[in-house]
CSV table of C-alpha atoms in Angstrom, one decimal:
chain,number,residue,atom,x,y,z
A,8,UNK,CA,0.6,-54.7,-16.6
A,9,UNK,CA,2.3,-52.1,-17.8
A,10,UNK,CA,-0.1,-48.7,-18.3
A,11,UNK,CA,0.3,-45.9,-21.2
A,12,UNK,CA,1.1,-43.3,-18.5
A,13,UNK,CA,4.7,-44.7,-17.7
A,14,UNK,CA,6.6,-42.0,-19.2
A,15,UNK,CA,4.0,-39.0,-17.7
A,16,UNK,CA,4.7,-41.3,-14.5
A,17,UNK,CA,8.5,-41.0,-14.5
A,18,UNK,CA,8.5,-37.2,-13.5
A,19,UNK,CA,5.3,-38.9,-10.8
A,20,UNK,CA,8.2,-41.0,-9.6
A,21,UNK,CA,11.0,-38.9,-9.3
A,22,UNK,CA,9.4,-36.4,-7.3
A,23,UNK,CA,7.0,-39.0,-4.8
A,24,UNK,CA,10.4,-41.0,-4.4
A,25,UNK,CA,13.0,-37.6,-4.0
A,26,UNK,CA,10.8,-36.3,-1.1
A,27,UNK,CA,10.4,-39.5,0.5
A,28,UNK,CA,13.8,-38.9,1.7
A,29,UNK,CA,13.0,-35.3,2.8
A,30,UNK,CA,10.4,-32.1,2.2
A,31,UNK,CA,12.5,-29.9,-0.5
A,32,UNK,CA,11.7,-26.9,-1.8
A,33,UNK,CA,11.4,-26.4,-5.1
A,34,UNK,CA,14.9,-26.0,-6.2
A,35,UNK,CA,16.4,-28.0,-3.9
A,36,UNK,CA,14.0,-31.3,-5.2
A,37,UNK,CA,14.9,-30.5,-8.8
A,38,UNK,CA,18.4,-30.3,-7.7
A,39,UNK,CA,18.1,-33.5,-5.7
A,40,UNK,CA,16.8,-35.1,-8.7
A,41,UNK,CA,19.2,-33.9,-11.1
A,42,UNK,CA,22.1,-34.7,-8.4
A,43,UNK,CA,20.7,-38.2,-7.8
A,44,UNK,CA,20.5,-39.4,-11.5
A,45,UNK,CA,23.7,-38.2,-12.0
A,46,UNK,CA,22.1,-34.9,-14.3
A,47,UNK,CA,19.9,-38.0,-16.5
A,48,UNK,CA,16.8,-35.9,-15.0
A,49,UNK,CA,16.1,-32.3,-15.1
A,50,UNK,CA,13.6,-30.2,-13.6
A,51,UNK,CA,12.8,-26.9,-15.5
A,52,UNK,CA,10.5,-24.0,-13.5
A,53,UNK,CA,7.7,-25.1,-15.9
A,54,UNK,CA,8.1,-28.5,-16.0
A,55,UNK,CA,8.4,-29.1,-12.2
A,56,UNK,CA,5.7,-26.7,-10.9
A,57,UNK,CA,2.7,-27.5,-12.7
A,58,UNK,CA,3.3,-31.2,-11.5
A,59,UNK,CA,4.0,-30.5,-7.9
A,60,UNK,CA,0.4,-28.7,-7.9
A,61,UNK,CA,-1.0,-31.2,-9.4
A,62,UNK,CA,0.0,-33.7,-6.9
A,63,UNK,CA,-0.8,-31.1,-3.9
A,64,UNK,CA,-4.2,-31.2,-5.5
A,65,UNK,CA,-4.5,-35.0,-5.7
A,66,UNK,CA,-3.0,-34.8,-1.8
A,67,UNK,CA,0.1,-37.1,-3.0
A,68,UNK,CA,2.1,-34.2,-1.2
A,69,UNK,CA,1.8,-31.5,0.8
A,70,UNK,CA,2.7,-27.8,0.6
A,71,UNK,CA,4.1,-25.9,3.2
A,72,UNK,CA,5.2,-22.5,3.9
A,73,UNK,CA,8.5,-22.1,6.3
A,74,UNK,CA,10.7,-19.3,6.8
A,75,UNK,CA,14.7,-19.9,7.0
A,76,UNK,CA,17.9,-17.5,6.6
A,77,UNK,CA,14.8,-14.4,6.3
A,78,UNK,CA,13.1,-16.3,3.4
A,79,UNK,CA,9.6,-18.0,2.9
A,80,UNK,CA,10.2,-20.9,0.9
A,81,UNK,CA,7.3,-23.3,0.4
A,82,UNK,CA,8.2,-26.6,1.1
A,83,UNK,CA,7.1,-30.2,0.3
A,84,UNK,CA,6.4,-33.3,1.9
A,85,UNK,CA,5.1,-36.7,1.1
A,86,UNK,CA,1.7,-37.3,2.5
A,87,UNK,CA,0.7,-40.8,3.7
A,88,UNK,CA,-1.6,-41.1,0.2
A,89,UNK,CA,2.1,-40.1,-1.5
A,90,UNK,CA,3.3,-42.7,0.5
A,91,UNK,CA,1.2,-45.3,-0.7
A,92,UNK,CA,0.9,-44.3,-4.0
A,93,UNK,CA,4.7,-44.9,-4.2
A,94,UNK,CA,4.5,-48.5,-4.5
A,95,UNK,CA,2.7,-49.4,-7.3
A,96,UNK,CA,4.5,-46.7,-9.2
A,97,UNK,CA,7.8,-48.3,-8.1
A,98,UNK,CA,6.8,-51.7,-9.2
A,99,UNK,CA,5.3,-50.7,-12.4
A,100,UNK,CA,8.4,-48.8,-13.5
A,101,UNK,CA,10.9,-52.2,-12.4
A,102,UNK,CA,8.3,-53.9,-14.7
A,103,UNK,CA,8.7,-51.8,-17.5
A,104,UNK,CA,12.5,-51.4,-16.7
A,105,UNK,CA,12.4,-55.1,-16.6
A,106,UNK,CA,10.5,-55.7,-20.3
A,107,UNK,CA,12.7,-53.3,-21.6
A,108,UNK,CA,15.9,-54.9,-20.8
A,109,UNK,CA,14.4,-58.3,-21.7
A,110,UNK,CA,13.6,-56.8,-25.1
A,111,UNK,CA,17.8,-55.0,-25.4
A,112,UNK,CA,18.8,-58.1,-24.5
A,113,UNK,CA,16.9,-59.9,-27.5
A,114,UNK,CA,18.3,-57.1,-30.1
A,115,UNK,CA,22.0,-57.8,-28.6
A,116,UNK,CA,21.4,-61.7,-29.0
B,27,UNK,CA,18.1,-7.6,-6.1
B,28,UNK,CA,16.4,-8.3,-8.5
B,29,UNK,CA,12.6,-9.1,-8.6
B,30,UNK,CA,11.8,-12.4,-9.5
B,31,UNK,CA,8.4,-13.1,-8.2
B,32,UNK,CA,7.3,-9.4,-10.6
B,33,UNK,CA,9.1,-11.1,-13.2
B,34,UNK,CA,7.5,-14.4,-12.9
B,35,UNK,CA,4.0,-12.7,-12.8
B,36,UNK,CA,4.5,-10.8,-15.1
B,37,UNK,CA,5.6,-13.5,-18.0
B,38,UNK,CA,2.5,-15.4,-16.6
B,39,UNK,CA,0.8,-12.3,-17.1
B,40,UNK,CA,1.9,-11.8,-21.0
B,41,UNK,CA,0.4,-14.8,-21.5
B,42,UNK,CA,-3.2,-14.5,-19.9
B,43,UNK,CA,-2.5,-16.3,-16.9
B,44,UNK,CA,-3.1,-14.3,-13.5
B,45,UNK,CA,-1.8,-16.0,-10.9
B,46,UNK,CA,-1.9,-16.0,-7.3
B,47,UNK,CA,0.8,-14.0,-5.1
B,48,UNK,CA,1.8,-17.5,-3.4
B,49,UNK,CA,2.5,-18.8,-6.8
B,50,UNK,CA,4.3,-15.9,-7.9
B,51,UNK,CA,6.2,-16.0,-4.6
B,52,UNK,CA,7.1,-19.2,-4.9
B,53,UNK,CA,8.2,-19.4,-8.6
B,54,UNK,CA,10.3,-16.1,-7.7
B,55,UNK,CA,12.4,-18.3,-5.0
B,56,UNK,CA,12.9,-20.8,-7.8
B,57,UNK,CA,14.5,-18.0,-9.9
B,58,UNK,CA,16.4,-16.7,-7.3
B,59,UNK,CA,18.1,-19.6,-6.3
B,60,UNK,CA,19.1,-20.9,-9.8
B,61,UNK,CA,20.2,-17.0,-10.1
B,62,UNK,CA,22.0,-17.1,-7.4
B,63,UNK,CA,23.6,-20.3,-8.4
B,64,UNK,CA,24.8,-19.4,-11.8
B,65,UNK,CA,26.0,-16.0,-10.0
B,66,UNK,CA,28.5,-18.2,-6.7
B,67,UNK,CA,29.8,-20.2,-10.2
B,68,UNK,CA,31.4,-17.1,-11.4
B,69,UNK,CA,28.5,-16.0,-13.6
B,70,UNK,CA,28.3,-12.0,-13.5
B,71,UNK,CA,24.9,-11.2,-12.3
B,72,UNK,CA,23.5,-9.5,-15.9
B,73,UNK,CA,24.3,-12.7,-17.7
B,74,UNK,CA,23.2,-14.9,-14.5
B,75,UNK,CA,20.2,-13.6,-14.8
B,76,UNK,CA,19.6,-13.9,-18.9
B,77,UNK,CA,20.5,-17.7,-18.3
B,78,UNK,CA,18.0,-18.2,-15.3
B,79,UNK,CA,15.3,-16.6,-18.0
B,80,UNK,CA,16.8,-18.9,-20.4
B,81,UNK,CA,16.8,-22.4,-18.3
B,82,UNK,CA,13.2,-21.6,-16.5
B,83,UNK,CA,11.8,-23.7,-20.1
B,84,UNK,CA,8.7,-22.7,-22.0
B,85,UNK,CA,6.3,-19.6,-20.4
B,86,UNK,CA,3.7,-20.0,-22.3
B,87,UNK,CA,3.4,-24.1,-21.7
B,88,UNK,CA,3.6,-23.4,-17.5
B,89,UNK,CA,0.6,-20.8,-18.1
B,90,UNK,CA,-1.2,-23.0,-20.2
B,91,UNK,CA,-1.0,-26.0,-17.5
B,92,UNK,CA,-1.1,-23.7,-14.1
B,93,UNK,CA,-4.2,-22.1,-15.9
B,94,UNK,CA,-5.7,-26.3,-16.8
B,95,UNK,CA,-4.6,-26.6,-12.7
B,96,UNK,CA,-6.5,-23.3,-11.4
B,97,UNK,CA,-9.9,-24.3,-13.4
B,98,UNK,CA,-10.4,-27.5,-11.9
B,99,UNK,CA,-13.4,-27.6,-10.4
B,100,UNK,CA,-12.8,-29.1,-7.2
B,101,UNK,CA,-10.0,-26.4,-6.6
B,102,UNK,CA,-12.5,-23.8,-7.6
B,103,UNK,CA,-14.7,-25.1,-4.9
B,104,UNK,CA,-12.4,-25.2,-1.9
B,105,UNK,CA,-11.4,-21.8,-2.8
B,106,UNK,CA,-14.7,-19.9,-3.7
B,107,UNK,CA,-17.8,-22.2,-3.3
B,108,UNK,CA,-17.7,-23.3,-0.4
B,109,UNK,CA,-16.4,-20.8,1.7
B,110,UNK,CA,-19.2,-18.5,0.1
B,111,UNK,CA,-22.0,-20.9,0.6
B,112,UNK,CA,-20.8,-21.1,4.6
B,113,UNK,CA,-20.8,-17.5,4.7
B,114,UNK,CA,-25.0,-17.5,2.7
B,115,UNK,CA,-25.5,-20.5,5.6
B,116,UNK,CA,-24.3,-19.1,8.5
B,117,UNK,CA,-25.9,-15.4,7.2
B,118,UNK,CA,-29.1,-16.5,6.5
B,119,UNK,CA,-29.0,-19.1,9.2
B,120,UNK,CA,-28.5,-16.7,11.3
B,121,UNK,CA,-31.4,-14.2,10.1
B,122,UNK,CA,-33.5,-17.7,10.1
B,123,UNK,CA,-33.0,-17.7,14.1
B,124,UNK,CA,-33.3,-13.8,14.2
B,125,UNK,CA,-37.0,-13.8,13.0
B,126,UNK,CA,-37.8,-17.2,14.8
B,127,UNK,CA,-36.6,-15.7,18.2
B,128,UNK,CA,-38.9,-12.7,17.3
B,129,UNK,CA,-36.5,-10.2,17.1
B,130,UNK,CA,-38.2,-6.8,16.1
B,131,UNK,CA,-37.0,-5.6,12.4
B,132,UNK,CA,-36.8,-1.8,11.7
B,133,UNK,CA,-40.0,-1.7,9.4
B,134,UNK,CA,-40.9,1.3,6.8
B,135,UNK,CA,-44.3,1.4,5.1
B,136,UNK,CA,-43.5,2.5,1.6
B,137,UNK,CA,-46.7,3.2,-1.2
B,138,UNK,CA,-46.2,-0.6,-2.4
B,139,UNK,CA,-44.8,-2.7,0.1
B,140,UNK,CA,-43.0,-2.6,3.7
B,141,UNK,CA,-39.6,-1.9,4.1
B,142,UNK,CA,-38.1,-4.4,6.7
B,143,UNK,CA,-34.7,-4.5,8.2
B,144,UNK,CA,-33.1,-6.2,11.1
B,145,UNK,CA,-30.4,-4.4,11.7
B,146,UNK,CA,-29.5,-6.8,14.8
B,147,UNK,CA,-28.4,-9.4,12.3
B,148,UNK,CA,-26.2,-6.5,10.2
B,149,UNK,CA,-23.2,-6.6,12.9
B,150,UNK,CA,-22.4,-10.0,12.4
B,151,UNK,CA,-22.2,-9.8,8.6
B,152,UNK,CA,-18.4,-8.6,8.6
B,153,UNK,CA,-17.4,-11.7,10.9
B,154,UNK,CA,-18.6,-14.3,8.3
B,155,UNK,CA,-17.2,-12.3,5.9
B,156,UNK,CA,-13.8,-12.1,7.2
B,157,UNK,CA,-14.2,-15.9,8.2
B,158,UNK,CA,-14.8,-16.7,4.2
B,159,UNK,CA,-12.2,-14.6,2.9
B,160,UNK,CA,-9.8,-15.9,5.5
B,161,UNK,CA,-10.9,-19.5,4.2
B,162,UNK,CA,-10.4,-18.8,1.0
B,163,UNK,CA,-7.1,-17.1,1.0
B,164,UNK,CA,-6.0,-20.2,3.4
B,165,UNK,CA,-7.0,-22.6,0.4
B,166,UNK,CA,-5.0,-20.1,-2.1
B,167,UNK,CA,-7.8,-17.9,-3.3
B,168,UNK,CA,-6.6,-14.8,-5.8
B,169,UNK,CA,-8.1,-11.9,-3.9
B,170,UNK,CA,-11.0,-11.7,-6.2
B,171,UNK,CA,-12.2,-15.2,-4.8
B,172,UNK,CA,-11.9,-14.0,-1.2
B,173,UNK,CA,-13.8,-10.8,-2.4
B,174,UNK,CA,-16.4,-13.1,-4.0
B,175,UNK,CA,-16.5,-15.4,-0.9
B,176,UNK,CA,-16.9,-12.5,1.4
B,177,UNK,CA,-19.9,-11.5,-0.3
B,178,UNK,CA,-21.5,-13.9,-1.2
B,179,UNK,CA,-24.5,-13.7,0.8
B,180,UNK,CA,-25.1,-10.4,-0.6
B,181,UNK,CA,-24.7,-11.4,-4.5
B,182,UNK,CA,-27.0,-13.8,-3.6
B,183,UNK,CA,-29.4,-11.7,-2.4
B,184,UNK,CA,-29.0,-9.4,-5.7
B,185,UNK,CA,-29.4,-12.6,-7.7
B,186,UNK,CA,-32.5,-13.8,-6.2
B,187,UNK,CA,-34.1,-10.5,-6.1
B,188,UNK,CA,-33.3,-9.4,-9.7
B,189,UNK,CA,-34.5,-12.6,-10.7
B,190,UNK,CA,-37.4,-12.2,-8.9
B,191,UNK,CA,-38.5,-9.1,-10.4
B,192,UNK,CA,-37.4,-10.1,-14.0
B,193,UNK,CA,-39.7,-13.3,-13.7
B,194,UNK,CA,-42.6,-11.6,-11.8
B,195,UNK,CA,-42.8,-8.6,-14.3
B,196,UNK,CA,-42.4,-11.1,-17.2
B,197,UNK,CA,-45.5,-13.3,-15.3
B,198,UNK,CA,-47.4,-10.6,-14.5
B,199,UNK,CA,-47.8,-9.1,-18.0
B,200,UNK,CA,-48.3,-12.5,-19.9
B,201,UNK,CA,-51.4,-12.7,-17.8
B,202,UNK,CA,-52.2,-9.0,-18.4
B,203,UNK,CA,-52.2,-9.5,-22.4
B,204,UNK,CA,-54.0,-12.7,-21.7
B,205,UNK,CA,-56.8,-10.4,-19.7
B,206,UNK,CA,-56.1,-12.4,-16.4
B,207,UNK,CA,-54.9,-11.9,-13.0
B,208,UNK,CA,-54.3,-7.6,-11.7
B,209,UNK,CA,-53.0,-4.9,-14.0
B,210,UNK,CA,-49.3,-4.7,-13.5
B,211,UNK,CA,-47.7,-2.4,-11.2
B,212,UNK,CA,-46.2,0.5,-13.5
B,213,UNK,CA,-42.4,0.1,-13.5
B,214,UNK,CA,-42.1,3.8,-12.5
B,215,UNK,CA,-43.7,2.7,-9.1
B,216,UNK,CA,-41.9,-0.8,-8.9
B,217,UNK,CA,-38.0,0.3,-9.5
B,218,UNK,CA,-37.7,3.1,-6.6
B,219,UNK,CA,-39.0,0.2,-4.2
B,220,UNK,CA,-36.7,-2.2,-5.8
B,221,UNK,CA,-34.0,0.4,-5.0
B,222,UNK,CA,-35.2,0.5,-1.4
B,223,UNK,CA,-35.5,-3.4,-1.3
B,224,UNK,CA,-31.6,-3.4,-2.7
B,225,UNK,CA,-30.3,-0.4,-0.4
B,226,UNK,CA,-31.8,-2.3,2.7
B,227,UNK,CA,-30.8,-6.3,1.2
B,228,UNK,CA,-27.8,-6.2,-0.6
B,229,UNK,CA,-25.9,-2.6,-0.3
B,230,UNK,CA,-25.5,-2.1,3.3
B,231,UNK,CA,-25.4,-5.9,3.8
B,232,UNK,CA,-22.6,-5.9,1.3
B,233,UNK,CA,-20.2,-2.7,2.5
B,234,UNK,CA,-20.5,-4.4,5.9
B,235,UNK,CA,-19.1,-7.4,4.0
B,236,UNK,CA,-16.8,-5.7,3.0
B,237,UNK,CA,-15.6,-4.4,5.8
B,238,UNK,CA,-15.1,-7.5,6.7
B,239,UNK,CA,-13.6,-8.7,4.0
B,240,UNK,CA,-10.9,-6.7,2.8
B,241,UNK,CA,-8.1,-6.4,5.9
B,242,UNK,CA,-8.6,-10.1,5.0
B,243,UNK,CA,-7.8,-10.0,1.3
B,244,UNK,CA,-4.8,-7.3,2.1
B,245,UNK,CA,-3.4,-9.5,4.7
B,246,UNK,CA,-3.0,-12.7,2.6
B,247,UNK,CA,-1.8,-10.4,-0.4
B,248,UNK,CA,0.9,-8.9,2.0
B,249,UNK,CA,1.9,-12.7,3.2
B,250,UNK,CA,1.9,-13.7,0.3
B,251,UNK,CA,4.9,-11.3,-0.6
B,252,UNK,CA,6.4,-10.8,2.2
């Protein structure tokens, strides 16, 4: 079953899935992003930042403050409830990926 | 350099959104690295910095949603409620064991009641304190919220005793005009003992708070930026 928030869930995914790899900061996981769907995805200050605390707050990720080269950077990680909540997000978005290329494939035919 | 937390506060700012120094801080590193970016891609830094401005995306929508973020209520909680309601629990708690052990208040007969202090319990006021604010500023707290934390048992002790008066004034003469109960204490005699009650209760309860409070709150603030 495919829920309404799919698209608010895409930005969900990106992120949960980018720092499953590795914590980021936050320029370096909009840059992963962007880098990783080959500039298909971008992170703006406001659009990436009110999300990340939004996870923090739902403990999906976890932020931490760490000093490197003389600068306090905050970075993130994926919590185990991050973790988990990766899952289902992954399948529901190869479901809808998967219905949506059923329904090109119909228009093509 | 220039500064990019100020400039991020201050755009937050313009558009009625206070926000804490770790956010600040951190939206300032975000700046500074696309900044920086633009600038090791040949960009000359005036113009590098017009297109960071230009690429951060809309202002007023990242206020709008870190304000939505900041007012839920569970947030509020962690950083305001609760540690002020352990800083009331272990205050009063504490006064709670002070009278049961039998400690010996300073006590002042005044025309219309007793003054009663125990100053034993006063010492230990700026400990909690510091312990609240701390608590708060750990869960992110703007310094106002550690302030509030800190001193929270005396605000409560304000709240309760203003609202005392109000409602036993407001009792007191509804049974006057209804010729029952005593003739009400004039107000003349009630407010300088009220004064006393709030001197002894809530104002030197409260600076010691304070005192404990605010390295606190200057501490995080100067984390925070550093």
């Amino acid at each position: 079953m495919i829920t309404s928030n799919v698209k608010r869930g895409s930005a969900e995914l990106a992120v949960l899935s980018t720092l499953a790899t590795a914590p980021a900061h936050g320029y370096e996981l909009a840059r992963r992003i962007e880098h990783e769907t080959g500039k298909a995805l971008r992170f703006t200050l406001a659009s990436l930042y009110p999300l990340l605390y939004k996870l923090e707050a739902d403990g999906l990720v976890k932020g931490e403050w760490r000093s490197s080269e003389g600068r306090r950077r905050r970075y993130y990680l994926l919590t185990p409830k991050g973790k988990a909540r990766l899952r289902p997000l992954r399948e529901e978005w190869q479901a809808f990926i998967g219905a949506i290329q059923k329904l090109a494939a119909l228009a093509d035919a | 350099m220039r500064d990019w937390a100020r400039v991020a506060r201050e755009e937050l700012a313009r558009r009625g959104l206070d926000c804490r120094d770790e956010v600040a801080t951190e939206l300032g590193e975000f700046l500074d690295d696309a900044c920086q970016e633009l600038i090791l891609s040949g960009a000359e830094p005036n113009r590098a910095a017009v297109l960071t401005l230009e690429r951060t995306g809309d202002w007023s929508q990242l206020a709008r949603r870190l304000k939505r973020l900041e007012e839920v209520p569970m947030e509020r909680a962690k950083r305001l409620w609760i540690p002020g309601l352990v800083n009331a629990a272990l205050a009063f708690g504490l006064l709670r064991a002070a009278t049961a052990a039998g400690l010996e208040p300073f006590v002042r007969l005044q025309d219309h009641g007793a003054l009663v202090v125990y100053w034993q319990w006063l010492p230990a006021l700026p400990v909690f304190a510091a312990v609240a604010a701390w608590w708060s500023a750990r869960r992110g707290g703007l310094a106002r919220e550690q302030l509030i934390a800190g001193l929270f048992p005396s605000l409560a002790m304000l709240t309760l005793m203003l609202l005392g008066f109000v409602v036993s004034n407001t009792v007191e003469a509804t049974m006057a005009a209804r010729g029952i109960g005593r003739v009400p204490v004039p107000l003349g005699v009630q407010l300088p003992t009220l004064g006393l009650y709030l001197l002894a209760w809530v104002v030197v309860p409260g600076v010691l708070s304070l005192l404990g409070t605010l390295p606190l709150v200057f501490s995080a603030r100067h984390r925070a930026v550093a």
